[in-house]
Short mmCIF file of C-alpha atoms in Angstrom, two decimals:
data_model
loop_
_atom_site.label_atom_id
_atom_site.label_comp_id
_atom_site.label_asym_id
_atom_site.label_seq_id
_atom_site.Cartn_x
_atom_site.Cartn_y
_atom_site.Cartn_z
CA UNK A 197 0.00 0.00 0.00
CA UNK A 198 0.62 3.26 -0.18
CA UNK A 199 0.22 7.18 0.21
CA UNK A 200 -0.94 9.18 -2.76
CA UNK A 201 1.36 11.59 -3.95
CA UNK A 202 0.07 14.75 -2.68
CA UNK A 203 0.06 13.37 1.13
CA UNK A 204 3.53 11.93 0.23
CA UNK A 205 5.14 14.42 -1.04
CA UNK A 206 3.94 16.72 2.10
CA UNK A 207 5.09 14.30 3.98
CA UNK A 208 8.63 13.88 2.84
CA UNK A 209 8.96 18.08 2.75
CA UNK A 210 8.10 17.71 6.50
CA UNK A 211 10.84 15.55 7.10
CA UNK A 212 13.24 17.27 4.79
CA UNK A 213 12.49 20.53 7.05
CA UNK A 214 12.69 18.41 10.70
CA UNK A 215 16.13 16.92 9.20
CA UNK A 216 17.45 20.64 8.27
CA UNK A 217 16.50 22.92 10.70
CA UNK A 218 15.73 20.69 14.27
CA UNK A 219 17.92 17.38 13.48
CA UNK A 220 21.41 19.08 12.30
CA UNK A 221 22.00 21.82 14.48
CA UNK A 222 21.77 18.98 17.49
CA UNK A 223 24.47 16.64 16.01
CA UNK A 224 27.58 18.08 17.78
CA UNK A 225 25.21 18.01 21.20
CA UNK A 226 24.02 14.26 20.71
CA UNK A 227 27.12 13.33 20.00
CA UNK A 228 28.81 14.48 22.92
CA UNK A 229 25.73 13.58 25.45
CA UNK A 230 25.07 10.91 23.91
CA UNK A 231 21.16 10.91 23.95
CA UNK A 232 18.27 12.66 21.81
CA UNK A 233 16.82 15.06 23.30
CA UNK A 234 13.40 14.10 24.77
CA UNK A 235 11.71 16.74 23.18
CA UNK A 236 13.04 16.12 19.06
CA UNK A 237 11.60 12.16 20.57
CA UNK A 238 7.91 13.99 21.02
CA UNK A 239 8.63 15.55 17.61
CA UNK A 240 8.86 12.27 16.06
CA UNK A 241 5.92 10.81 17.43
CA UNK A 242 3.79 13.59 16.40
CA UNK A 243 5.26 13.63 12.85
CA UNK A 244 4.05 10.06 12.73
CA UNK A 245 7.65 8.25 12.32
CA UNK A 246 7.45 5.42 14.69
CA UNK A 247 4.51 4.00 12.73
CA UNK A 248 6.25 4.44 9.01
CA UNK A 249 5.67 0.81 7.96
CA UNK A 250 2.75 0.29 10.48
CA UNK A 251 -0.80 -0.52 8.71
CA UNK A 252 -2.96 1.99 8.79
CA UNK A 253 -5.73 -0.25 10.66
CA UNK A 254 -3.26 -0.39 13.41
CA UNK A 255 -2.49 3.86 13.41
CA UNK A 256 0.76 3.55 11.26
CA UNK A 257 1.18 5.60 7.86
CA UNK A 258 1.51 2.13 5.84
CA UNK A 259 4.29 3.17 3.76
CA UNK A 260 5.25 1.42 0.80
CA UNK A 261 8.77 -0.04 0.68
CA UNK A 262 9.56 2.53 -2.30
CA UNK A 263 8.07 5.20 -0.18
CA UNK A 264 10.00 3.55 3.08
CA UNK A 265 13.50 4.10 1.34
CA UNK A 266 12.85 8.05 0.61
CA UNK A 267 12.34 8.32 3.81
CA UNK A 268 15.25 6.93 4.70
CA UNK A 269 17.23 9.07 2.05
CA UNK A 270 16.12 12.06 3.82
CA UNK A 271 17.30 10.98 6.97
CA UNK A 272 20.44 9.71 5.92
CA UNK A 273 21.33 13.53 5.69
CA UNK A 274 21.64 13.71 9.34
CA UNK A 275 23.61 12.41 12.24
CA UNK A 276 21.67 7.92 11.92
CA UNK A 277 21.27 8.15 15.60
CA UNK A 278 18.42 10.38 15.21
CA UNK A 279 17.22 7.53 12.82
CA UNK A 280 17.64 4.89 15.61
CA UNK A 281 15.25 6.52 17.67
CA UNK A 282 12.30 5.35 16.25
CA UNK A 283 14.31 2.80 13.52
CA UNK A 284 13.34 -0.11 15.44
CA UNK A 285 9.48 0.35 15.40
CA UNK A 286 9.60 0.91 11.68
CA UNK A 287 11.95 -2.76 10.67
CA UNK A 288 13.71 -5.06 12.78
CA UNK A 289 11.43 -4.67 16.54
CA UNK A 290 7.80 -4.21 14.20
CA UNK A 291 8.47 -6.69 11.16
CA UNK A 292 8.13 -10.04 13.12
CA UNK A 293 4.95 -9.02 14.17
CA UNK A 294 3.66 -7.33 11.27
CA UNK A 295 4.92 -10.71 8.95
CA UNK A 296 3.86 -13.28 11.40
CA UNK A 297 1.91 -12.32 14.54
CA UNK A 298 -1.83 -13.25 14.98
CA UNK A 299 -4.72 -10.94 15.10
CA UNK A 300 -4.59 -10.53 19.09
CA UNK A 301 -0.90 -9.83 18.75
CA UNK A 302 -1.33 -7.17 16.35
CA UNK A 303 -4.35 -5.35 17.97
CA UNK A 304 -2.60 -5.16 21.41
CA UNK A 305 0.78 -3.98 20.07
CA UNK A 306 1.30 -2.08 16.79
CA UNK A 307 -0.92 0.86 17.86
CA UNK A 308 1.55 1.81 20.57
CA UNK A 309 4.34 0.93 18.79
CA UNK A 310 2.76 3.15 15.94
CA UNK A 311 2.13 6.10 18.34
CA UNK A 312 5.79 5.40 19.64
CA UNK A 313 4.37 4.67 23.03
CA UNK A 314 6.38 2.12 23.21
CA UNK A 315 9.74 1.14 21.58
CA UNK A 316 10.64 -2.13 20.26
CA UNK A 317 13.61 -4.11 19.87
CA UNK A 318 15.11 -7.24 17.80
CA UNK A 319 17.06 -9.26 19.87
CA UNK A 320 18.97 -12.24 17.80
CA UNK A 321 22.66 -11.46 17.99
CA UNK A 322 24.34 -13.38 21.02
CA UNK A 323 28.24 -13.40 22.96
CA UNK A 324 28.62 -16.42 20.87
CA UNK A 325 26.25 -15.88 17.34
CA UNK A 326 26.77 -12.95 15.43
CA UNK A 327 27.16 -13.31 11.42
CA UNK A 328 26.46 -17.27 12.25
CA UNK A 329 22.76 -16.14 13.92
CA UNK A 330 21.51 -20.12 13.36
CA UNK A 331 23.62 -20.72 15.94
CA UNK A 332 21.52 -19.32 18.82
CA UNK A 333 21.90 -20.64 22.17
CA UNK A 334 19.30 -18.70 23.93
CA UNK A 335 16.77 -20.84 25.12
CA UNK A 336 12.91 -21.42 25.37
CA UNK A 337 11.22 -24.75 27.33
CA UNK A 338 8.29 -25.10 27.33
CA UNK A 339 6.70 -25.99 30.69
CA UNK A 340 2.26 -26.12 29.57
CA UNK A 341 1.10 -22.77 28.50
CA UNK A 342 4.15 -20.59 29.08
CA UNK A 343 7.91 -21.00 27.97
CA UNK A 344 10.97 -20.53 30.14
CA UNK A 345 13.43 -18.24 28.48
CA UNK A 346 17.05 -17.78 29.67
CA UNK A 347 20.16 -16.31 27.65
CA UNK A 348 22.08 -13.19 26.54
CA UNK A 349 21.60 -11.33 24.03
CA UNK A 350 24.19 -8.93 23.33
CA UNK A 351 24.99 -5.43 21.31
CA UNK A 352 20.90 -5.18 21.40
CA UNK A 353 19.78 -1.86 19.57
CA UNK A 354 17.49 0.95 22.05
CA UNK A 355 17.57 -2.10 24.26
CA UNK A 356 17.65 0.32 27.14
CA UNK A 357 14.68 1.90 26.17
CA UNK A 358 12.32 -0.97 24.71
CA UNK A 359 9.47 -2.10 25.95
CA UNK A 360 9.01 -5.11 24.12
CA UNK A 361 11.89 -7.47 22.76
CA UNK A 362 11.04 -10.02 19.73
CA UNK A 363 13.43 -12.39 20.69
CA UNK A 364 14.88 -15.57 18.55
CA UNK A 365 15.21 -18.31 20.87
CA UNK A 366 16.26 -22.41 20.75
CA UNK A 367 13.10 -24.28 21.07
CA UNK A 368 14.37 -27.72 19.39
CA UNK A 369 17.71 -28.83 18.00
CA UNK A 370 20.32 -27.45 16.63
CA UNK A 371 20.88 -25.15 13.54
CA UNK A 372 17.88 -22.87 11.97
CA UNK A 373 14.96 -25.28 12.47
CA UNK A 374 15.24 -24.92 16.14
CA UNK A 375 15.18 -21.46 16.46
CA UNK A 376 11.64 -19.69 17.27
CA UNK A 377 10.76 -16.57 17.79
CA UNK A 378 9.33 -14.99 21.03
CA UNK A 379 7.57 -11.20 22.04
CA UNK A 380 8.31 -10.48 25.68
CA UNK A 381 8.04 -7.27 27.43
CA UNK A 382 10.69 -6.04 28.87
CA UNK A 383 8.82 -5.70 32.34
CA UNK A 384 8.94 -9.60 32.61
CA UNK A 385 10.63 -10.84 35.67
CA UNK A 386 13.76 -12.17 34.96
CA UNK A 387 14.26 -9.40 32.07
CA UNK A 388 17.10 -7.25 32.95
CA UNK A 389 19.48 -5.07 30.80
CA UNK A 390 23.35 -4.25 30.90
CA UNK A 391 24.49 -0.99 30.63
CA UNK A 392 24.88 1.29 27.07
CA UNK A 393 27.90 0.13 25.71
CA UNK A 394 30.53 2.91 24.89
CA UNK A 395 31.07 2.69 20.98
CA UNK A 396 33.17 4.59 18.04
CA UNK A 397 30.12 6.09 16.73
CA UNK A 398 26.77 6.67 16.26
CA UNK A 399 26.21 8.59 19.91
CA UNK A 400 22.99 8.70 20.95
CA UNK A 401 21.59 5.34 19.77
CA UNK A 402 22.53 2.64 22.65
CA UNK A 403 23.01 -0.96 22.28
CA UNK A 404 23.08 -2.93 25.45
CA UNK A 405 23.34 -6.49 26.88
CA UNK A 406 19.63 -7.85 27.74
CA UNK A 407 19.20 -11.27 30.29
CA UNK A 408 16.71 -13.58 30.20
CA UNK A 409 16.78 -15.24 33.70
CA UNK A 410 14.16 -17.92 33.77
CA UNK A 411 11.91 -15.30 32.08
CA UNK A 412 8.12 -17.09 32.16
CA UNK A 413 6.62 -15.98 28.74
CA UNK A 414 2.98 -17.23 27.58
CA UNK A 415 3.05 -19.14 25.00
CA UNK A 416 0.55 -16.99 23.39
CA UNK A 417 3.48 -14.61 22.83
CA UNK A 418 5.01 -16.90 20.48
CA UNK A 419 5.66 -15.49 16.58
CA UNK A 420 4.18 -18.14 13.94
CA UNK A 421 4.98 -21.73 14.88
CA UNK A 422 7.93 -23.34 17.14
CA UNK A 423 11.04 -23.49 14.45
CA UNK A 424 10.43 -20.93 12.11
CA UNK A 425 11.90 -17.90 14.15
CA UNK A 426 15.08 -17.94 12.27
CA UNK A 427 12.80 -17.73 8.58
CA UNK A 428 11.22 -14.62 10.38
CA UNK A 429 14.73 -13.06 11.22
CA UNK A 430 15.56 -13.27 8.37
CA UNK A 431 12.80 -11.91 6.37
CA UNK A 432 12.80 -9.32 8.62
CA UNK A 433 16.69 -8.32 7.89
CA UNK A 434 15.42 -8.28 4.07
CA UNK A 435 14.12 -5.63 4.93
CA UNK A 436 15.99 -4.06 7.06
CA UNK A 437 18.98 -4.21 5.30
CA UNK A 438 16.80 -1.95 1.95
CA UNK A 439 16.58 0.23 4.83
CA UNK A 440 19.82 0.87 6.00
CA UNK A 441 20.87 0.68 2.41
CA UNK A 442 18.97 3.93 1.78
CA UNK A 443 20.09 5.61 5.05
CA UNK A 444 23.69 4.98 3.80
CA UNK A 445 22.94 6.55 0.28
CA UNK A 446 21.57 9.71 2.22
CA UNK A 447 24.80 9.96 4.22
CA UNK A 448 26.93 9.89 1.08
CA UNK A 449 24.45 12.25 -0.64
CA UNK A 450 25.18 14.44 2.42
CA UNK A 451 29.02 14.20 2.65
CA UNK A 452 29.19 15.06 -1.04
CA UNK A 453 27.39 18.12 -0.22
CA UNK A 454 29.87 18.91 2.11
CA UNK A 455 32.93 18.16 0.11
CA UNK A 456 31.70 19.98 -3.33
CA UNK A 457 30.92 23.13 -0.78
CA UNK A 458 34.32 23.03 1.04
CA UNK A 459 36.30 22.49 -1.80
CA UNK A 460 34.50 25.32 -3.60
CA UNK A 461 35.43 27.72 -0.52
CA UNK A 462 39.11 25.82 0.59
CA UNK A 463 41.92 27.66 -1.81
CA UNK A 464 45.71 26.09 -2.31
CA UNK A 465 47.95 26.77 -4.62
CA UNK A 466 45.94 30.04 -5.80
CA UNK A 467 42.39 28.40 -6.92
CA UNK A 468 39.87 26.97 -5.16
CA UNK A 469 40.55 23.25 -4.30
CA UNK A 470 38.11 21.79 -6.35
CA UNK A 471 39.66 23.04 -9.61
CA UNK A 472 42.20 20.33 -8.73
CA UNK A 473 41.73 17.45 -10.90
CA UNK A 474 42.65 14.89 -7.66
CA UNK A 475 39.93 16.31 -6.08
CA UNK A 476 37.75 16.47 -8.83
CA UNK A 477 38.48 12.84 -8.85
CA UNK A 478 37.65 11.82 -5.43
CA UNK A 479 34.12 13.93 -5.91
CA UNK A 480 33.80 12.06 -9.76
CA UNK A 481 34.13 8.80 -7.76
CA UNK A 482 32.35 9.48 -5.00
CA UNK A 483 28.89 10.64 -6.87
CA UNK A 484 29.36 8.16 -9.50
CA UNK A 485 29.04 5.31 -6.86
CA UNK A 486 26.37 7.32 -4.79
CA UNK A 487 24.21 7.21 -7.57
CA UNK A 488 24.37 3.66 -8.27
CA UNK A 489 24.00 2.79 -5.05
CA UNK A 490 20.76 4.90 -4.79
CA UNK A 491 19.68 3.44 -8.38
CA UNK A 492 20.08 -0.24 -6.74
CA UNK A 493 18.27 0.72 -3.96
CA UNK A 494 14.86 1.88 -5.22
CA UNK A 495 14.92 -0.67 -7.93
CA UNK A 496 15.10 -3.33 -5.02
CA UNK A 497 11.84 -1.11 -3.10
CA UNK A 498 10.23 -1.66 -6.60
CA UNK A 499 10.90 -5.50 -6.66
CA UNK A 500 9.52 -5.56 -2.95
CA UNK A 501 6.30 -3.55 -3.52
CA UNK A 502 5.80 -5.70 -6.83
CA UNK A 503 5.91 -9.21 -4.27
CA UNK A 504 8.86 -10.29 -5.77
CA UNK A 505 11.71 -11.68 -3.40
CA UNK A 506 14.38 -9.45 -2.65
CA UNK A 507 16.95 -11.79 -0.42
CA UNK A 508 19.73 -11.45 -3.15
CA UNK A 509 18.58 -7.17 -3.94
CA UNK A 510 18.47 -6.21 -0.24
CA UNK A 511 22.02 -7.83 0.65
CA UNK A 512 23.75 -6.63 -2.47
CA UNK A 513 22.19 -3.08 -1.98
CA UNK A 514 22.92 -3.11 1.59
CA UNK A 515 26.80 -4.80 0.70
CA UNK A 516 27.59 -2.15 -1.48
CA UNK A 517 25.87 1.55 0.06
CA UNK A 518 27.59 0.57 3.32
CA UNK A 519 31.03 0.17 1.72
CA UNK A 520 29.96 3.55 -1.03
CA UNK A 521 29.20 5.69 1.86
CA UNK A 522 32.55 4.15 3.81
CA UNK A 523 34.67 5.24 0.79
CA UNK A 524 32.98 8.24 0.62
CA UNK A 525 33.12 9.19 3.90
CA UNK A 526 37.25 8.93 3.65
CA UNK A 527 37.36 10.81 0.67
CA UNK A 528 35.38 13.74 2.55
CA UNK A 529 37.92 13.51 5.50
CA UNK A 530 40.77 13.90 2.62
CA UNK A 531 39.08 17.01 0.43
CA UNK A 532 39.03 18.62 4.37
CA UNK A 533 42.19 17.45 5.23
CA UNK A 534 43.30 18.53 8.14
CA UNK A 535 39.54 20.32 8.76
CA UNK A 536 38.28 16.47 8.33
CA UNK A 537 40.00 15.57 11.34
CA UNK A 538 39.06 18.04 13.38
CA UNK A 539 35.62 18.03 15.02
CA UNK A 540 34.23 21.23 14.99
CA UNK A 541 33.18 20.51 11.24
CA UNK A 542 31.50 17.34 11.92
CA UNK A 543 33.01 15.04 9.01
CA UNK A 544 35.44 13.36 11.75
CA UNK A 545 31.64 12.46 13.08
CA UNK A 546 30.20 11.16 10.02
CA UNK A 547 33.13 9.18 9.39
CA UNK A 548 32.57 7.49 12.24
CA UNK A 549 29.34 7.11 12.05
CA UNK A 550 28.97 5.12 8.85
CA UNK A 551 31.44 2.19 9.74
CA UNK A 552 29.08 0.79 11.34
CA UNK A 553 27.01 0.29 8.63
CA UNK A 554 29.30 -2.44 7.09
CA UNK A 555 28.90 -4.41 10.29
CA UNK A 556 25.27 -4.60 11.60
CA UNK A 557 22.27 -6.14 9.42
CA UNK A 558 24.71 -8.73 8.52
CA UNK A 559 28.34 -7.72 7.66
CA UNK A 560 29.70 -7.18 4.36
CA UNK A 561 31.11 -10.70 4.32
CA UNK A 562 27.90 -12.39 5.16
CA UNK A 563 25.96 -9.90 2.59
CA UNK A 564 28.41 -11.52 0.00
CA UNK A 565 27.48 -14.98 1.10
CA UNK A 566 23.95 -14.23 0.65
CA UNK A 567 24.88 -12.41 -2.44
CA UNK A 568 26.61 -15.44 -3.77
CA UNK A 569 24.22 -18.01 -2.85
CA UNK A 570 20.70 -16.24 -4.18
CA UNK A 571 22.87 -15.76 -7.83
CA UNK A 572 23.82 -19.91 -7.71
CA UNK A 573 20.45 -20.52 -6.72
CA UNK A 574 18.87 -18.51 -9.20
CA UNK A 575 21.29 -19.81 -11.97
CA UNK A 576 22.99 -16.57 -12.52
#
């Protein structure tokens, strides 16, 4: 489903003004705080971004996944914390529920995780299962009508602030069949959650440790049926991974803004920088692969709004905007030079910012796998 145009295009010129005038003059304070202001939060509710990809029976805007990604474009062009605030209610905390919960389920959870009354988080990545997430030791028992959950789950995204986890837990034996998928307040006893951890970048959006100590969860909270939570994760990630895709193509889009403008203004040698044919190169390469990356991107929205399956799109346009905007993020740092490594003009930030990008959602190397096995499968 989605918008018409008209109530689209308003929609996207309210974000493009929230990004511009209330989101980047706050990046050097969330940055060194580390937290978004409460009051940009009560912003984003209003605006309607915590129910982006929420149906509209359940108070969300509905979005299509082509509509999804220019939203993410826009907010690419801002620090991705701000992003992270509500991030998880649009994809990975949302999707599982929205792709496989029941009725009840739904009724009693999207419309306050639409309203962003509540946030949500996706809890699969372990101490011990990270790119190898079949491998999830976390466990579920069940004992009649409830399950017994214990295990960590670590590096868990706005885990300090969610108030419901869909968790992927071991309900049989080993490998992807035994994985299910579980959604369990955070108020459960037994829940508890470790502290933010410090990180390289992206201040303002935590990741934390959350415990499952003998956590009792009803059975009725189970996603689909026992063994096919890890199909779930991943068709969530799908995705996810579009997502982040386009939120990396807005951050390039936004460092090249920066680098054409500096390198119009910088002057060496007795010109303007940017009449320098190195530098013209590093901007050449950098908008050349920008623009692919973007073209890859909302051809793979097109493919998903069309039904089609996007496993191989969404990891190959994930794989290669996180490593475009990487590259193009040290190219910015170089047109600055020694500007870029000094803070007070915010590409030292950005820089560190986007690495993570080639990490989380799967890492490059798995989104090559994936890559590499959907084009075997599919015969080339």
């Amino acid at each position: 489903m989605a918008l018409d145009p008209e109530t689209f295009d308003a929609l996207l010129g309210a974000i493009r003004r929230f990004v511009a005038e209330r989101l980047r003059p706050l990046e050097d304070q969330v940055d060194r705080e580390d937290e978004v202001p409460t009051e940009i939060v009560q912003e984003m509710r209003e605006m309607g971004l915590f129910g982006l990809s929420i149906p509209e029976e359940h108070g969300g805007l509905a979005l299509s996944m082509t509509e999804e990604v220019r939203v993410a474009l826009e907010l690419g062009r801002t620090t991705p914390a701000f992003r992270s605030v509500f991030g998880t209610n649009v994809g990975i905390g949302s999707q599982g529920l929205i792709m496989a919960g029941t009725d009840a389920q739904k009724a009693e959870w999207l419309p306050r995780i639409a309203s962003g009354e509540i946030i949500t988080s996706f809890a699969l990545t372990e101490p011990g299962a990270g790119s190898d997430s079949a491998s999830v030791q976390t466990r579920a028992v069940r004992d009649g009508e409830v399950y017994r959950l214990s295990g960590t789950k670590r590096y868990i995204t706005n885990a300090d602030k969610a108030s419901l986890f869909t968790v992927m837990a071991r309900t049989g034996g080993e490998g992807a069949r035994g994985v299910s998928a579980f959604l369990v307040p955070a108020d459960l006893p037994g829940v508890s959650i470790g502290r933010p951890e410090r990180k390289m970048g992206q201040q303002g959006a935590h990741v934390c440790d959350v415990n499952f100590d003998d956590v009792v969860v009803p059975a009725a909270n189970r996603l689909g049926e026992e063994g096919e939570g890890f199909k779930i994760a991943m068709r969530v990630l799908d995705r996810g991974r579009l997502h982040i895709a386009a939120v990396c193509v807005g951050i390039a889009e936004r460092l090249i803004g920066d680098a054409v403008a500096y390198a119009s203004e910088r002057r060496q040698f007795g010109k303007p920088i940017g009449e320098h044919q190195l530098v013209q190169a590093m901007i050449a390469d950098s908008k050349t692969e920008t623009m692919a990356a973007r073209a890859l991107v909302l051809e793979s929205a097109a493919l998903k709004d069309a039904g089609q399956p996007i496993t191989l799109e969404a990891a190959a346009a994930k794989y290669f905007a996180s490593e475009t905007v990487g590259r193009v993020a040290d190219r910015t740092v170089q047109i600055y030079g020694g500007a870029g490594y000094i803070a007070d003009y915010g590409i030292e930030r950005l820089y560190r910012d986007v690495r993570l990008f080639r990490i989380y959602e799967g890492t490059s190397q798995v989104q090559q796998l994936v890559i590499a096995r959907e084009t075997m499968r599919r015969g080339g």
